[in-house]
């Protein structure tokens, strides 16, 4: 059977364990050897006991756990060719020529680069006398399948990334909790949520929790927004609402691309409306804790499909991402997704926000 390496990379997200478990189990079902590569790319570079064969038992009881039990890291060494050479050596030592990478867009882009370089890395290892020609021939192709694990839902090509649904649950639970105390004291709360440069979490959590105002990077407020916002908050109060909730994505910006921060908003509200206003930064609480049913199933479906994609791969098959399209798991070329995700970023850099929204909307 084929040897498959599975690893998680970049920021962790709830549901990653379920994906790892499914890779192990579908791999076993199809007669493969599955290896955990611990601590992401760092473990691939370091080798040794970072690469260990998975067992049925070691993949039991992890589906319900948040984070990633095989560890994750943001790895500098893998960005250098020397690190990738070392990683290639460790993989071929274990006869691993199939990888499932579970991570965000940076991790998936790195994987694709590795695949493109693979032949030249092996040639170099032969030249250095580290692997035999026979090994080089047996390991000549590296197949890669990516799964998007991130709470941000910032990857083009999939409707949902693994972890987003859980983060949304965590956020709306927190907004609901804040709302009761806010209401008791007739306070206004500004809550900052994660998402890096993506406003998905803030937007969807805001819609699902009756927020009065939402700031997201893709839709910076029009000039004069301060007046409009204050009028909106006043209207809510005049209609009998005892509290105000404003959600702000951590990447929120104005039309000039300057950061909009919770403290700035607090200053505007306290100065103009004299409301008792507090700021809550939700932070990593959003990324932790046990995964929702949706994320457990999403991880499981994607992990199983990833192994099937590896089984179907030929030397000419481009690396793919297993994504969710409607309610189907489908395979999409990895580079196409990475390019589209980068196009969103450049549209944002150019302050072409309408274009960024359009590109994001295409999932
Ligand atoms: O990408 C996931 C994410 O949680 C972002 O929402 C956030 O900006 C970032 O990671 C935080 O990274 P770190 O855990 O390294 O502080």
PDB file of N, CA and C in Angstrom, residues 10 25 33 74-75 79 87 90 96 114 128-129 134 144 168 204 216 227 239 242 303 305 310 326 330 333 343 350 356:
ATOM      1  N   UNK A  10       0.156  25.778  10.491  1.00  0.00           N
ATOM      2  CA  UNK A  10      -0.396  27.122  10.723  1.00  0.00           C
ATOM      3  C   UNK A  10      -1.265  27.139  11.965  1.00  0.00           C
ATOM      4  N   UNK A  25      -8.062   6.486   9.014  1.00  0.00           N
ATOM      5  CA  UNK A  25      -8.984   5.348   8.875  1.00  0.00           C
ATOM      6  C   UNK A  25      -9.284   4.990   7.428  1.00  0.00           C
ATOM      7  N   UNK A  33      -0.203   2.755   4.492  1.00  0.00           N
ATOM      8  CA  UNK A  33       0.444   3.075   5.760  1.00  0.00           C
ATOM      9  C   UNK A  33       0.286   4.570   5.948  1.00  0.00           C
ATOM     10  N   UNK A  74       4.147  27.363  12.911  1.00  0.00           N
ATOM     11  CA  UNK A  74       4.436  28.213  11.758  1.00  0.00           C
ATOM     12  C   UNK A  74       5.957  28.093  11.605  1.00  0.00           C
ATOM     13  N   UNK A  75       6.400  27.453  10.512  1.00  0.00           N
ATOM     14  CA  UNK A  75       7.798  27.011  10.422  1.00  0.00           C
ATOM     15  C   UNK A  75       8.641  27.877   9.479  1.00  0.00           C
ATOM     16  N   UNK A  79      10.694  27.467   4.807  1.00  0.00           N
ATOM     17  CA  UNK A  79      10.706  28.529   3.784  1.00  0.00           C
ATOM     18  C   UNK A  79      12.023  28.554   3.027  1.00  0.00           C
ATOM     19  N   UNK A  87      13.466  18.066   4.659  1.00  0.00           N
ATOM     20  CA  UNK A  87      12.114  17.496   4.763  1.00  0.00           C
ATOM     21  C   UNK A  87      11.932  16.384   3.733  1.00  0.00           C
ATOM     22  N   UNK A  90      13.658  13.256   4.885  1.00  0.00           N
ATOM     23  CA  UNK A  90      12.906  12.549   5.932  1.00  0.00           C
ATOM     24  C   UNK A  90      11.696  11.808   5.372  1.00  0.00           C
ATOM     25  N   UNK A  96       7.459   8.010   2.111  1.00  0.00           N
ATOM     26  CA  UNK A  96       6.218   8.800   2.007  1.00  0.00           C
ATOM     27  C   UNK A  96       6.268   9.671   0.751  1.00  0.00           C
ATOM     28  N   UNK A 114       6.683  22.842  -2.724  1.00  0.00           N
ATOM     29  CA  UNK A 114       7.428  21.635  -2.383  1.00  0.00           C
ATOM     30  C   UNK A 114       7.240  20.574  -3.478  1.00  0.00           C
ATOM     31  N   UNK A 128      24.263  14.256  -3.241  1.00  0.00           N
ATOM     32  CA  UNK A 128      24.945  14.322  -1.933  1.00  0.00           C
ATOM     33  C   UNK A 128      25.154  12.925  -1.332  1.00  0.00           C
ATOM     34  N   UNK A 129      24.706  11.901  -2.040  1.00  0.00           N
ATOM     35  CA  UNK A 129      24.881  10.517  -1.555  1.00  0.00           C
ATOM     36  C   UNK A 129      23.953  10.157  -0.406  1.00  0.00           C
ATOM     37  N   UNK A 134      17.942   4.092  -6.783  1.00  0.00           N
ATOM     38  CA  UNK A 134      16.763   3.230  -6.737  1.00  0.00           C
ATOM     39  C   UNK A 134      15.628   3.911  -5.941  1.00  0.00           C
ATOM     40  N   UNK A 144       0.052  15.629  -3.506  1.00  0.00           N
ATOM     41  CA  UNK A 144      -0.394  16.441  -2.372  1.00  0.00           C
ATOM     42  C   UNK A 144      -1.881  16.752  -2.464  1.00  0.00           C
ATOM     43  N   UNK A 168     -17.805  30.386  15.045  1.00  0.00           N
ATOM     44  CA  UNK A 168     -19.050  31.167  15.041  1.00  0.00           C
ATOM     45  C   UNK A 168     -19.895  30.848  16.268  1.00  0.00           C
ATOM     46  N   UNK A 204     -21.057  37.233   9.918  1.00  0.00           N
ATOM     47  CA  UNK A 204     -22.041  36.182  10.165  1.00  0.00           C
ATOM     48  C   UNK A 204     -22.437  36.135  11.644  1.00  0.00           C
ATOM     49  N   UNK A 216     -16.275  45.354   8.883  1.00  0.00           N
ATOM     50  CA  UNK A 216     -15.478  44.299   8.239  1.00  0.00           C
ATOM     51  C   UNK A 216     -14.514  44.931   7.230  1.00  0.00           C
ATOM     52  N   UNK A 227     -21.387  59.614  12.104  1.00  0.00           N
ATOM     53  CA  UNK A 227     -22.717  60.179  12.376  1.00  0.00           C
ATOM     54  C   UNK A 227     -23.800  59.130  12.183  1.00  0.00           C
ATOM     55  N   UNK A 239     -36.045  53.192  20.688  1.00  0.00           N
ATOM     56  CA  UNK A 239     -37.101  52.190  20.466  1.00  0.00           C
ATOM     57  C   UNK A 239     -37.197  51.213  21.626  1.00  0.00           C
ATOM     58  N   UNK A 242     -32.074  48.318  25.456  1.00  0.00           N
ATOM     59  CA  UNK A 242     -31.282  48.767  26.617  1.00  0.00           C
ATOM     60  C   UNK A 242     -29.778  48.639  26.395  1.00  0.00           C
ATOM     61  N   UNK A 303     -11.342  14.575   5.070  1.00  0.00           N
ATOM     62  CA  UNK A 303     -10.205  13.671   5.277  1.00  0.00           C
ATOM     63  C   UNK A 303     -10.348  12.404   4.444  1.00  0.00           C
ATOM     64  N   UNK A 305     -12.140  12.032   1.708  1.00  0.00           N
ATOM     65  CA  UNK A 305     -12.033  12.371   0.281  1.00  0.00           C
ATOM     66  C   UNK A 305     -10.570  12.622  -0.107  1.00  0.00           C
ATOM     67  N   UNK A 310      -5.819  11.001  -3.293  1.00  0.00           N
ATOM     68  CA  UNK A 310      -4.428  10.515  -3.405  1.00  0.00           C
ATOM     69  C   UNK A 310      -4.377   9.185  -4.155  1.00  0.00           C
ATOM     70  N   UNK A 326     -21.604  23.712  -2.057  1.00  0.00           N
ATOM     71  CA  UNK A 326     -22.973  23.344  -1.698  1.00  0.00           C
ATOM     72  C   UNK A 326     -22.863  22.348  -0.558  1.00  0.00           C
ATOM     73  N   UNK A 330     -15.768  18.348  -3.040  1.00  0.00           N
ATOM     74  CA  UNK A 330     -15.247  18.280  -4.413  1.00  0.00           C
ATOM     75  C   UNK A 330     -13.741  18.554  -4.404  1.00  0.00           C
ATOM     76  N   UNK A 333      -8.374  22.356  -8.173  1.00  0.00           N
ATOM     77  CA  UNK A 333      -6.914  22.533  -8.263  1.00  0.00           C
ATOM     78  C   UNK A 333      -6.400  23.518  -7.217  1.00  0.00           C
ATOM     79  N   UNK A 343      -5.839  36.990  -5.241  1.00  0.00           N
ATOM     80  CA  UNK A 343      -6.527  38.079  -5.950  1.00  0.00           C
ATOM     81  C   UNK A 343      -7.391  38.910  -5.009  1.00  0.00           C
ATOM     82  N   UNK A 350      -5.407  47.222  -3.199  1.00  0.00           N
ATOM     83  CA  UNK A 350      -5.684  48.329  -4.136  1.00  0.00           C
ATOM     84  C   UNK A 350      -6.906  49.123  -3.715  1.00  0.00           C
ATOM     85  N   UNK A 356     -13.137  42.891  -4.187  1.00  0.00           N
ATOM     86  CA  UNK A 356     -12.797  41.905  -3.147  1.00  0.00           C
ATOM     87  C   UNK A 356     -14.046  41.157  -2.694  1.00  0.00           C
TER      88      UNK A 356
END
